Coordinates of C-alpha atoms in Angstrom, one line a residue:
Chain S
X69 CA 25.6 -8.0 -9.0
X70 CA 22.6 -10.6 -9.0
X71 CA 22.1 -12.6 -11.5
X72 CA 18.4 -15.1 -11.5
X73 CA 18.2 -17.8 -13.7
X74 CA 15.4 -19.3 -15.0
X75 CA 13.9 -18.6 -11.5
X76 CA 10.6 -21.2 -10.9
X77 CA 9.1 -21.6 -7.7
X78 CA 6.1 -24.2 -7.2
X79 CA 3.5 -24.0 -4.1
X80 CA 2.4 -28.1 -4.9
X81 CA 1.0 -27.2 -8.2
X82 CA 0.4 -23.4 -8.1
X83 CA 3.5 -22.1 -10.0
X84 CA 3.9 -18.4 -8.4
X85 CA 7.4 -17.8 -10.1
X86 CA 7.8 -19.2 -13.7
X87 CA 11.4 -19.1 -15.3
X88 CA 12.5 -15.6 -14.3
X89 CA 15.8 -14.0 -16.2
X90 CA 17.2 -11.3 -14.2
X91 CA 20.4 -9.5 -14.0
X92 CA 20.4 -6.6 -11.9
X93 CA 23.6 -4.4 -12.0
X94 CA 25.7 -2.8 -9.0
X95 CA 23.7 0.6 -7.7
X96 CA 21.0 0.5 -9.7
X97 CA 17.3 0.7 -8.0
X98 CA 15.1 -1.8 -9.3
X99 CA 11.3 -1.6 -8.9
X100 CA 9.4 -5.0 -8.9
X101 CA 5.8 -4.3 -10.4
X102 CA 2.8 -6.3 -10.9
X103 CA -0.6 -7.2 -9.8
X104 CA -1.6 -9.1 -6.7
X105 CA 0.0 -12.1 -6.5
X106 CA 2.0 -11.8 -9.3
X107 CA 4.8 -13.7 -7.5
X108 CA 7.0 -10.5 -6.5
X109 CA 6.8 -11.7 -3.0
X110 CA 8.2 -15.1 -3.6
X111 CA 10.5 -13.8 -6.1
X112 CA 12.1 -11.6 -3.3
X113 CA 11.5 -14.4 -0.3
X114 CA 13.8 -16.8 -2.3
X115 CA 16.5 -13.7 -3.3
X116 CA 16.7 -13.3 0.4
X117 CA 17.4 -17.2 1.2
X118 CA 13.8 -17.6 3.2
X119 CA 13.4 -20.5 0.8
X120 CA 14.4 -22.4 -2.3
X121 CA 14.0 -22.7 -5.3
X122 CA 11.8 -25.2 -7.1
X123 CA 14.5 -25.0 -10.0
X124 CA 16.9 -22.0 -11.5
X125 CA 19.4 -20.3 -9.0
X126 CA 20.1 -17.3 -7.8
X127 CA 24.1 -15.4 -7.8
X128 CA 24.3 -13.0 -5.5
X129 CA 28.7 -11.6 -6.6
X130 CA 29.6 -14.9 -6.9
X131 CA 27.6 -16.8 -4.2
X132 CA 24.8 -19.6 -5.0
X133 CA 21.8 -19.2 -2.8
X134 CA 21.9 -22.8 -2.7
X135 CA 24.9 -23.4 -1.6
X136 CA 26.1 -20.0 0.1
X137 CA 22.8 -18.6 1.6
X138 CA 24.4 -17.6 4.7
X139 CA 27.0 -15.6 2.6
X140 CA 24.1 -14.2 0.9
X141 CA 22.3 -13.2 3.8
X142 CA 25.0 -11.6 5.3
X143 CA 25.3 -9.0 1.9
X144 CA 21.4 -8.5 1.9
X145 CA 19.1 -6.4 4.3
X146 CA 15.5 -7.6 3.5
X147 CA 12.1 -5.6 4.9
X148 CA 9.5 -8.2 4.6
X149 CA 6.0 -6.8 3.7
X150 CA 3.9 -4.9 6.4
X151 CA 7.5 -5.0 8.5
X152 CA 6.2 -8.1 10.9
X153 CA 8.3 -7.0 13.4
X154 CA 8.0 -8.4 17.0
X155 CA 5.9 -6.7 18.9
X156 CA 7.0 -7.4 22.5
X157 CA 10.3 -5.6 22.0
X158 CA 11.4 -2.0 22.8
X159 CA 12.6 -0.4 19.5
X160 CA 15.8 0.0 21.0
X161 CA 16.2 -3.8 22.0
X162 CA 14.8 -4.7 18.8
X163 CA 17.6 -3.0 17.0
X164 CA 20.5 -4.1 19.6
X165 CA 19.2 -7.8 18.9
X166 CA 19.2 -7.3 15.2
X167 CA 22.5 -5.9 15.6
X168 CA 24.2 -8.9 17.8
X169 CA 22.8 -10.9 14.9
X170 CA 24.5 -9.3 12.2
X171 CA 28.1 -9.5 13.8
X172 CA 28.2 -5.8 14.8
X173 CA 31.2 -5.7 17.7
X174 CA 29.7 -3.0 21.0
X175 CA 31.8 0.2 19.7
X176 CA 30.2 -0.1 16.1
X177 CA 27.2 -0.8 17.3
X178 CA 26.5 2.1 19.3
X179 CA 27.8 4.3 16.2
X180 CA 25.6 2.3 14.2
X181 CA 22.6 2.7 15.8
X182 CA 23.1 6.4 16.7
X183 CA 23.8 6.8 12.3
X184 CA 20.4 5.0 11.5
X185 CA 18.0 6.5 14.3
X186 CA 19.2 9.7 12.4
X187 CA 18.7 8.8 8.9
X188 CA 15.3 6.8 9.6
X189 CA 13.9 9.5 12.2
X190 CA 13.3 6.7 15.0
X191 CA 15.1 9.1 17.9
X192 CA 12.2 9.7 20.0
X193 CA 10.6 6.4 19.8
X194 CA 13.9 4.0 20.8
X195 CA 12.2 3.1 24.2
X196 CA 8.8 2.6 22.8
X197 CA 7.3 -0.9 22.6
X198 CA 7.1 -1.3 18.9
X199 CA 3.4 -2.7 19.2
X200 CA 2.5 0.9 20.2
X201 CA 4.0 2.3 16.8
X202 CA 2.4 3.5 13.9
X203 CA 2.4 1.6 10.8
X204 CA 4.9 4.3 9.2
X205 CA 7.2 4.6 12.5
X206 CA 7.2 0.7 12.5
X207 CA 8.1 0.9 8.9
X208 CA 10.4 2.7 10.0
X209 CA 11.8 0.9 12.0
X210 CA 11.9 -2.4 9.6
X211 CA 13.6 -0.1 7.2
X212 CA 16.8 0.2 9.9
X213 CA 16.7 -3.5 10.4
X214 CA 17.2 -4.1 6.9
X215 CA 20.5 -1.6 7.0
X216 CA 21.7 -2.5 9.8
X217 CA 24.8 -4.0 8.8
X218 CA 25.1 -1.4 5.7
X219 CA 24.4 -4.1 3.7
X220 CA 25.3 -3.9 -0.2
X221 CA 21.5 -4.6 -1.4
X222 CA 18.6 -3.8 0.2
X223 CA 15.4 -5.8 -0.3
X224 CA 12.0 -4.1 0.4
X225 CA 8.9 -5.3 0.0
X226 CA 6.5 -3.3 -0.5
X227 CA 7.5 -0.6 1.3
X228 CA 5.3 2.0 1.5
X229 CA 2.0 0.1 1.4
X230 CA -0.5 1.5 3.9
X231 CA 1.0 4.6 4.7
X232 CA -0.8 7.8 4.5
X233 CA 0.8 10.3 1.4
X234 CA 2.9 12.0 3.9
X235 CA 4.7 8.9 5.3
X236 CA 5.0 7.5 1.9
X237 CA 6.7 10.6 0.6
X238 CA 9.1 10.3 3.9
X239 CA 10.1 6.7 3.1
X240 CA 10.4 7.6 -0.2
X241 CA 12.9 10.3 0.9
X242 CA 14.7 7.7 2.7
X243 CA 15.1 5.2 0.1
X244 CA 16.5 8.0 -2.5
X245 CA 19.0 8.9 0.3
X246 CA 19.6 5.1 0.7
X247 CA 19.9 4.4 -2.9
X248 CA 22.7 6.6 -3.7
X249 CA 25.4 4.5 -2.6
X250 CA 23.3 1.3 -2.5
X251 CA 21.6 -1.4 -4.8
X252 CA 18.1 -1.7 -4.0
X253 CA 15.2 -4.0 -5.5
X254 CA 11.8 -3.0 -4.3
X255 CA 8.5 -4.6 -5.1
X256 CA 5.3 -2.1 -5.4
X257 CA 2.1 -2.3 -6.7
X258 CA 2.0 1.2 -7.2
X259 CA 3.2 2.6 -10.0
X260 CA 3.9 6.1 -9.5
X261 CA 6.0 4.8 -6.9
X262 CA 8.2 2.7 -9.2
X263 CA 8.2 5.5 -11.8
X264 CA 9.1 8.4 -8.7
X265 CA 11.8 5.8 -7.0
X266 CA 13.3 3.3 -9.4
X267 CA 16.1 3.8 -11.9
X268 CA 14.6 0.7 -13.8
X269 CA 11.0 -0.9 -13.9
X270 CA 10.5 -5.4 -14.2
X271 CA 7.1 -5.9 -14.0
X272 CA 5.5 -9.6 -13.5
X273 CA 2.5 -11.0 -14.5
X274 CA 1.1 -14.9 -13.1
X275 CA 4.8 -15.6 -12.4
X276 CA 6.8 -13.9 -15.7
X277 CA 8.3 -10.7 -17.2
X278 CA 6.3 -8.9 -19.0
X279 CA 8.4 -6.1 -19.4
X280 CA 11.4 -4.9 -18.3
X281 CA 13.5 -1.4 -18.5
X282 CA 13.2 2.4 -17.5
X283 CA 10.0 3.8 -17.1
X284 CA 11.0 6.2 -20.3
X285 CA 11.7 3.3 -22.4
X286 CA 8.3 1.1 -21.1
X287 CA 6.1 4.0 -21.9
X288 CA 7.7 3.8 -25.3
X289 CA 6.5 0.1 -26.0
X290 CA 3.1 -1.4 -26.9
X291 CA 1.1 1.3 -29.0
X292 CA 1.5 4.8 -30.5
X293 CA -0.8 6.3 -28.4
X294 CA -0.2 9.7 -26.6
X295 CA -1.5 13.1 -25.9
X296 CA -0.6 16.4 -26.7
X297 CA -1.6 19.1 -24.4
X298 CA -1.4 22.5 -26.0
X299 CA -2.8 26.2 -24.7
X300 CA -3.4 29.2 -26.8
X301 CA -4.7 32.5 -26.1
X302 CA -6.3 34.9 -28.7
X303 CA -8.1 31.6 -30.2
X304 CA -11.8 30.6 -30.8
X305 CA -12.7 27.1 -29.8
X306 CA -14.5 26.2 -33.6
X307 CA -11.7 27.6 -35.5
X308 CA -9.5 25.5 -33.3
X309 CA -11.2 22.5 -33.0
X310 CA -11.9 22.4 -36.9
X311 CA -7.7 23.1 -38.4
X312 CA -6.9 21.1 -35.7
X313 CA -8.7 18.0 -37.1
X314 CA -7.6 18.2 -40.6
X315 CA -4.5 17.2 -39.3
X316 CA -3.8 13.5 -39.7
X317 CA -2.9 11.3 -36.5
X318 CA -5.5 13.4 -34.0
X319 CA -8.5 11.7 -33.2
X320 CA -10.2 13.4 -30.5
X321 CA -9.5 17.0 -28.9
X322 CA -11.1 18.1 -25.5
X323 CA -11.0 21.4 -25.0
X324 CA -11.4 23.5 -21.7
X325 CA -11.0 27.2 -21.2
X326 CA -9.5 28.7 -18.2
X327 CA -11.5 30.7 -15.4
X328 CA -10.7 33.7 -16.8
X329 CA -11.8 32.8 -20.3
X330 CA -8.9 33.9 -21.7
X331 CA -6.4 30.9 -22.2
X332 CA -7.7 27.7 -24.0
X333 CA -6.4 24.4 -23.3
X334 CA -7.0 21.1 -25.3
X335 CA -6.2 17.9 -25.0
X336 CA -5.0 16.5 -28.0
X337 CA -5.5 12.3 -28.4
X338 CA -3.1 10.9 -30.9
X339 CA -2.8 7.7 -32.5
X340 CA 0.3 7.7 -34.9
X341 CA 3.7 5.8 -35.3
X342 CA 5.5 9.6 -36.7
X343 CA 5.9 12.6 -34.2
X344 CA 3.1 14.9 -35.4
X345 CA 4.1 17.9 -33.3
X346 CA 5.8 19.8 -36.1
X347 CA 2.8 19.9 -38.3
X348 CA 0.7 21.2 -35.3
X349 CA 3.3 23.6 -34.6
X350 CA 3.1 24.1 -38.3
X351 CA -0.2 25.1 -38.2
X352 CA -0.6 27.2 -35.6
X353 CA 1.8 28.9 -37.0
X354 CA -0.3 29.7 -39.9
X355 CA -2.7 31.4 -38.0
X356 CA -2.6 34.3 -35.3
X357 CA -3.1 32.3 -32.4
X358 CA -0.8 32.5 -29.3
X359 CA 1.0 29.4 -28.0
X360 CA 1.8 29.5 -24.4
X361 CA 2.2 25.9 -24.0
X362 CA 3.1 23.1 -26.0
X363 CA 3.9 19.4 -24.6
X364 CA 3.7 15.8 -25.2
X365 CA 2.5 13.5 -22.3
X366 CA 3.8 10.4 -22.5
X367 CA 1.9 7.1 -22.7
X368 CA 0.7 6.9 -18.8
X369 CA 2.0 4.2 -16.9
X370 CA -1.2 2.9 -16.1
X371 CA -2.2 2.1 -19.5
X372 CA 1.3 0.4 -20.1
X373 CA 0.7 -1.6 -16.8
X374 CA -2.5 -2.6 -17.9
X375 CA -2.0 -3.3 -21.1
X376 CA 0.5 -5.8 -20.0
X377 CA -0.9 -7.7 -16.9
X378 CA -4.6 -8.0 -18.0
X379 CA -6.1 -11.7 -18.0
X380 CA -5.6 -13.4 -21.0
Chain Z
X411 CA 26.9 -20.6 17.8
X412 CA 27.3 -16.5 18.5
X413 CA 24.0 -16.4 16.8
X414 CA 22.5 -19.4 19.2
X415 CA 23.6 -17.4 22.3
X416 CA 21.8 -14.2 20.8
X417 CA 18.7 -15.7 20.0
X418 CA 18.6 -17.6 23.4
X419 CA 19.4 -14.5 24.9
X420 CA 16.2 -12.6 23.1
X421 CA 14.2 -15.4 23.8
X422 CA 15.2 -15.9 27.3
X423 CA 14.6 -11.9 28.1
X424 CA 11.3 -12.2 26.4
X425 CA 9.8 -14.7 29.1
X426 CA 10.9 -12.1 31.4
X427 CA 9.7 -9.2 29.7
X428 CA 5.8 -10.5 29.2
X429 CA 4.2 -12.0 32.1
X430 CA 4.5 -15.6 31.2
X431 CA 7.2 -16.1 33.0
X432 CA 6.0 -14.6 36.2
X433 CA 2.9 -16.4 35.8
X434 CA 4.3 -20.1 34.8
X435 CA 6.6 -19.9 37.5
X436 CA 3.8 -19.0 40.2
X437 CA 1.4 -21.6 38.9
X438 CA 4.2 -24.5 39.0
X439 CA 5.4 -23.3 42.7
X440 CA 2.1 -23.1 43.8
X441 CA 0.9 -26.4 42.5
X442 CA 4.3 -28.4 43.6
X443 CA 4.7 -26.5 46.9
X444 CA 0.8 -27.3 47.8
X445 CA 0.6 -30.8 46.9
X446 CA 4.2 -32.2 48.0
X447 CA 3.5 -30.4 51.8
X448 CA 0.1 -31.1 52.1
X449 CA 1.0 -34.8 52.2
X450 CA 4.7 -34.8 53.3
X451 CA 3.7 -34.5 56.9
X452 CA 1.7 -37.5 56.8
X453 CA 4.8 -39.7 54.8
X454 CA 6.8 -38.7 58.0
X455 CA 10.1 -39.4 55.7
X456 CA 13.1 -36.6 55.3
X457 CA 12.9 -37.1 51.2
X458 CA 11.9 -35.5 48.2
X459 CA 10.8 -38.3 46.4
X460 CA 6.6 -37.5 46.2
X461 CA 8.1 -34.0 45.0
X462 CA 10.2 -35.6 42.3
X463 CA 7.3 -37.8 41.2
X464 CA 4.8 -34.8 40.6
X465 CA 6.9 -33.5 38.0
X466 CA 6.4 -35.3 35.3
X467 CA 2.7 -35.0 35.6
X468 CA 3.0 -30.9 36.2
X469 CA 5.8 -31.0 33.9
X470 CA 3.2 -32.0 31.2
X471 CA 1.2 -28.9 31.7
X472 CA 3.4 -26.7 32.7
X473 CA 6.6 -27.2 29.9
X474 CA 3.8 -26.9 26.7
X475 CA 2.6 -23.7 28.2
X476 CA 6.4 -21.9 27.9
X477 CA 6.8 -23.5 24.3
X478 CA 4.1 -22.7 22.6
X479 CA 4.5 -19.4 21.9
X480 CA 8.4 -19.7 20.2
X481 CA 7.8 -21.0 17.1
X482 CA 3.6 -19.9 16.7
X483 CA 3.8 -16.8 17.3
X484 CA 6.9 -16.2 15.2
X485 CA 4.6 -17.8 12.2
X486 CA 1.3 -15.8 13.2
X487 CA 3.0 -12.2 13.0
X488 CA 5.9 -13.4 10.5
X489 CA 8.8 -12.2 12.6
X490 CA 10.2 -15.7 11.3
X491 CA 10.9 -14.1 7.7
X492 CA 12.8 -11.1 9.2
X493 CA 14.3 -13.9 11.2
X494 CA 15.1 -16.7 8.8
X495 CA 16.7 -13.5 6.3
X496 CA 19.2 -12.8 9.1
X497 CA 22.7 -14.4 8.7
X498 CA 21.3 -17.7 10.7
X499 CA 20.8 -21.0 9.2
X500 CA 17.3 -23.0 11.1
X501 CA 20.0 -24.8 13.5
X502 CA 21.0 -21.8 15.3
X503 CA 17.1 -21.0 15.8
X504 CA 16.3 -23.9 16.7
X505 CA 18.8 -24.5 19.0
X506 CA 18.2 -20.8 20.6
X507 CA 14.8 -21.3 21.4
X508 CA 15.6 -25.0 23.2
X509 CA 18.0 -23.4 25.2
X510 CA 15.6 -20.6 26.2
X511 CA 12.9 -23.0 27.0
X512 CA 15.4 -25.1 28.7
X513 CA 16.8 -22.4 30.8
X514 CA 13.2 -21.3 31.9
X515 CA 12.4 -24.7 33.2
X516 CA 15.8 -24.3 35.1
X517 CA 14.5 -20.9 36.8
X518 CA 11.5 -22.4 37.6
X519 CA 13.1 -25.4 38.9
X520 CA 15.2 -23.0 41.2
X521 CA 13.2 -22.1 43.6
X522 CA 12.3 -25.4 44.6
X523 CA 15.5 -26.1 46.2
X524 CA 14.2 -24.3 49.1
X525 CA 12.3 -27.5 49.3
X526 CA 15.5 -29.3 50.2
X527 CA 16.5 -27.2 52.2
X528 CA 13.4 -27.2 54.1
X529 CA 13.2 -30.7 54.5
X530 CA 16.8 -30.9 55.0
X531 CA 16.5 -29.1 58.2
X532 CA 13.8 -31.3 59.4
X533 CA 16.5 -34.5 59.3
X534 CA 19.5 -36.3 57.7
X535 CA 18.5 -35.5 53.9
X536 CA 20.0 -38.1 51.9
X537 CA 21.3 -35.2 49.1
X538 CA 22.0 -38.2 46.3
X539 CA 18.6 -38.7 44.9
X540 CA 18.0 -35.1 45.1
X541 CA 20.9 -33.9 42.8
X542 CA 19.9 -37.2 40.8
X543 CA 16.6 -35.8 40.9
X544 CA 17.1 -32.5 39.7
X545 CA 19.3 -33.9 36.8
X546 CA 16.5 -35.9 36.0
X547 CA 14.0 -32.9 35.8
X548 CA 16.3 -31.0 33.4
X549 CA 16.9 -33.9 31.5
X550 CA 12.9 -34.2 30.9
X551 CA 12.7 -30.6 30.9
X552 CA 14.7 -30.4 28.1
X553 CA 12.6 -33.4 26.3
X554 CA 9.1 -32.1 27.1
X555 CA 10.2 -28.6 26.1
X556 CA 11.7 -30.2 22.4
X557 CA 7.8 -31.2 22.1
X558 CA 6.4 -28.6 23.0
X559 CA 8.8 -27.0 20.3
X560 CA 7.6 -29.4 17.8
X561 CA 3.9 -28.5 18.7
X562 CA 5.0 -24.9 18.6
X563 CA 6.2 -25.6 15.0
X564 CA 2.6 -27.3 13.6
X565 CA 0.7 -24.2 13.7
X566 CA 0.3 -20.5 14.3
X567 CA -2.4 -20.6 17.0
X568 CA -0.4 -20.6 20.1
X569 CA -3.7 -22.3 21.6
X570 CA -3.4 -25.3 19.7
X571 CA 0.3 -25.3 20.1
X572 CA -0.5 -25.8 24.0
X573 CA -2.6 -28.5 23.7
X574 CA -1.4 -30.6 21.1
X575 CA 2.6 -30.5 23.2
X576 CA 0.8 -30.8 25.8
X577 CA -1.4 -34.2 25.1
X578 CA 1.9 -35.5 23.8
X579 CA 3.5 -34.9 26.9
X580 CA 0.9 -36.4 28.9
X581 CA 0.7 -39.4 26.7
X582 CA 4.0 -40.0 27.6
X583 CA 3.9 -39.7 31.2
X584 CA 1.1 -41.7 31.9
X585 CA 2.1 -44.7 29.0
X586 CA 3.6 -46.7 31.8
X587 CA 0.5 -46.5 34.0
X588 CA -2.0 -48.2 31.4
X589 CA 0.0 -50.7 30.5
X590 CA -2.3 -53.0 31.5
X591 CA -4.1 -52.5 28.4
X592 CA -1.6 -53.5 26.0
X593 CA -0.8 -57.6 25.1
X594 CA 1.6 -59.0 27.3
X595 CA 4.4 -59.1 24.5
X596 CA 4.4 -55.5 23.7
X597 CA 4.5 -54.6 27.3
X598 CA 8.2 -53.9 27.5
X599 CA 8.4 -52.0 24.1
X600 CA 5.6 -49.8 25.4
X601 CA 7.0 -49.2 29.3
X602 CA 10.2 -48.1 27.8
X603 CA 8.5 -45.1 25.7
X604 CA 6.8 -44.4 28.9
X605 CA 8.6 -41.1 30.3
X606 CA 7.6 -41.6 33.7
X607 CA 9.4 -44.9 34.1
X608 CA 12.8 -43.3 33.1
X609 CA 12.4 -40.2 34.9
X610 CA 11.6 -42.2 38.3
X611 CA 15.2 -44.2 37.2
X612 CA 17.3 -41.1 37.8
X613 CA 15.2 -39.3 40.4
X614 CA 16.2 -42.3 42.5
X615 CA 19.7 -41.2 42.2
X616 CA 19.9 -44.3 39.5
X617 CA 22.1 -42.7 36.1
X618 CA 21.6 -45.2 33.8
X619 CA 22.6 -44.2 30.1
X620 CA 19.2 -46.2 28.8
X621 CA 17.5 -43.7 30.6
X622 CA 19.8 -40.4 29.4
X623 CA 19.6 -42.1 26.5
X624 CA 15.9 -42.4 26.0
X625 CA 15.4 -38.0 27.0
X626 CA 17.9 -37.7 24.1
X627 CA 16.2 -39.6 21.7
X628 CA 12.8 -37.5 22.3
X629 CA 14.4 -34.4 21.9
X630 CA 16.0 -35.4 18.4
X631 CA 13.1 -36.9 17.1
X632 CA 11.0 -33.9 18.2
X633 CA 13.6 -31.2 17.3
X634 CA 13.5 -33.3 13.6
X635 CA 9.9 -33.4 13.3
X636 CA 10.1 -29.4 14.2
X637 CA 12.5 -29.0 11.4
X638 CA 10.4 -31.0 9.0
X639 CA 7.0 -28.8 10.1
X640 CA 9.0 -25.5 9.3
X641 CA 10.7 -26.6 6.3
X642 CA 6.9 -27.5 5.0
X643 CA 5.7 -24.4 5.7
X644 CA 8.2 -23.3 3.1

């Protein structure tokens, strides 16, 4: 559905976009993850036609957003970053406008309006002056200017940053419902909102991919490092700790025992390229301890994102 | 050109909405009104020609004031991403927010034909130079308002929007009175930037296309140098 080509963007000499490959199929939901200017922003201002290009293109079906950026335009809704929406307006005119914009004839866009104010919550604040909203309502609000015209893709930038945890779960909410019938790319610094949101993970570093895939597949890259959370009952921490560490590919175990002093749970740190859990399960087998719990955690995204966009 | 009538339409309503409007309008009918009566008495002549020749200076205070708030604070709260990522290319914004400026000069303009009324009933009002006139104030409306655009465009602060459309403007009006300091053969170059000069033209009921000419040429090269200032900002 898009397709970026060796994607560059200068700012006079600051390169904030360096020869980005992307091809990003029909429905998916795409999270856009990186560091502080990483050039997400400008990656997304220039998918959404706000400006060119230094060099590379951007298809959008089969439209060049040099040469068809109205075209474009009309098949993305875009929510800039902190929704800078104005501030003067009534919600309801604000919508209306945005509305006459996109080509909506009267009769739809009543319908329209009616549909969105549902699905983004905005019923009770239509004749509010959108300087008096919250940052979540205004959000909001941003959110059904960008699908106003049910617009094929949806662009959002950032768009739960500065919310409090319940707002953020609500737009979250929204962008699932959205994203069922829709292709979205989102950028987000936060990762557990790429891994909770997005079907598929690119993050950037100083203008590049450094990775790009599902969140299962990224915590699968860089090293073998994992833990193993385990919790027994009818077990003595020494005897534990000391047949635990004869096993090779552990390298550290914390161990904590439950309130009630009954069930002990360890941490298990592991370092290996082969899947150790059937010798532990081996060896706890050989003794009379109880398992009640037994699971890998996966390599945690932070590490992954860390690992990747530290300074070099 | 749907999409110019529905951003001049927002823009237009926005004036209206805020107190600008109210508060542009007052100033200019309470500047015009004071200074034209106070002396018209005294001219003992049925005309409106002292009114007509205050505009241009008024006009340079007045016309930065309305435009400097379409393109600054679009840039200060970045409305003009969500803007420019709506199915409209920079023309149709452009174009929207001149005719929005344009038609607030008209409604401030309105209520000044009470004047001619006024002084109609006083005597035999010659109506030519007044219908001359008024095309001439739209005319330089309509060029004072592309600067003030232009200014608009060269920064966020709406503050220094004002003053920077607003020196222009003045520049322009008062060119033709300081001539005497230029060298005799620049003299002619330099009256015929003057606005003043070409404004007075028509307000005598004079249309010459030199003078049309000369309001359209400001307006494209400020409506240019506004395009320019955005596309840099890119």
């Amino acid at each position: 559905m898009i397709h970026v080509e060796n994607l560059t963007k200068y700012y006079n000499e600051f390169c904030a976009v360096d020869q980005i490959n992307l091809h990003i199929r029909k429905g998916e939901i795409l999270g856009l993850l990186g560091p502080n200017g990483a050039g997400k922003t400008t990656t997304l201002r220039m998918l959404t036609g706000f400006f060119l290009p230094t060099s590379g293109n951007i298809h959008v079906k089969n439209y060049s957003i040099r040469e068809h950026s109205l075209e474009i335009k009309k098949l993305i809704g875009y929510l800039p970053e902190s929704a800078p929406l104005y501030h003067n307006m009534l919600v309801y005119d604000y919508l209306d406008y945005v509305a006459n914009i996109r080509g909506l004839t009267p009769d739809q866009k009543i319908a329209r309006l009616k549909k969105l104010a549902a699905l983004c919550g905005l019923n009770n604040i239509m004749h509010k002056p959108i300087s008096e909203l919250s940052k979540g309502l205004k959000q909001r609000v941003g959110i059904a200017h960008a699908m106003m015209s049910d617009p094929e893709i949806l662009v959002l930038d950032e768009p739960t940053s500065g919310l409090d945890p319940n707002q953020i779960v609500e737009i979250r909410e929204i962008i699932r419902q959205i994203g069922k019938e829709k292709t979205i790319v989102l950028s987000t610094h936060i990762l557990s909102e790429a891994e909770a949101a997005c079907d598929r993970v690119v993050i950037i570093n100083q203008g590049k991919i450094v990775a790009d895939g599902s969140t299962e597949s990224l915590r699968q890259t860089g090293n073998r490092e994992y833990d193993i959370r385990l919790s027994l009952l009818n077990a003595n921490i020494d005897h534990v700790q000391k047949q635990l560490m004869a096993i090779d590919g552990i390298s550290g175990i914390s161990p904590s025992v439950s309130d009630d002093s009954t069930v002990l749970n360890l941490t298990l740190a592991c370092k290996s390229d082969d899947d150790i859990r059937s010798t532990i399960y081996q060896k706890i087998k050989e003794t009379d301890w109880i398992l009640i719990d037994f699971h890998q955690e996966g390599k945690s995204l932070e590490n992954i994102f860390r690992e990747l966009t530290k300074e070099n | 050109m749907r999409q110019v009538i529905h951003i001049f339409n927002k823009e237009f309503k926005d004036y209206f909405i805020s107190p600008i409007a109210y508060i542009v309008i007052s100033v200019f009918l309470i500047v015009t009104g004071w200074l034209f009566f106070s002396t018209f008495f005294l001219y003992n002549q049925v005309s409106l020609r002292n009114f007509f020749s205050l505009l241009p200076l008024i006009f340079s205070f007045v016309i930065p004031a309305i435009t400097m708030r379409l393109f600054s604070e679009e840039i200060n709260i970045g409305s003009y991403e969500i803007l420019l990522t709506m199915p409209v290319t920079f023309k149709d914004v452009i174009f929207g927010k001149l005719l929005a400026g344009i038609a607030m000069v008209v409604s401030m303009l309105l209520p000044t034909f009470t004047y001619a009324i006024t002084v109609a009933f006083l005597g035999e009002l010659d109506w030519g130079p007044i219908i001359g006139g008024y095309f001439g104030a739209i005319l330089m409306g309509a060029a004072f308002t592309s600067i003030g655009l232009f200014a608009s465009s060269l920064t966020r602060n709406q503050i220094i929007a004002f003053i920077i459309g607003m020196a222009i403007c003045f520049s322009l009006t008062l060119l033709d009175k300081m001539l005497f300091l230029f060298p005799g053969s620049i003299l002619g170059v330099i009256g015929y930037i003057g606005a003043d000069f070409h404004f007075q033209n028509i307000s005598k009921g004079i249309i010459d296309t030199r003078d049309i000419i000369y309001f359209i040429s400001v307006m494209v090269i400020s409506l240019y140098g506004a395009q320019l200032a955005m596309q840099e900002k890119n």
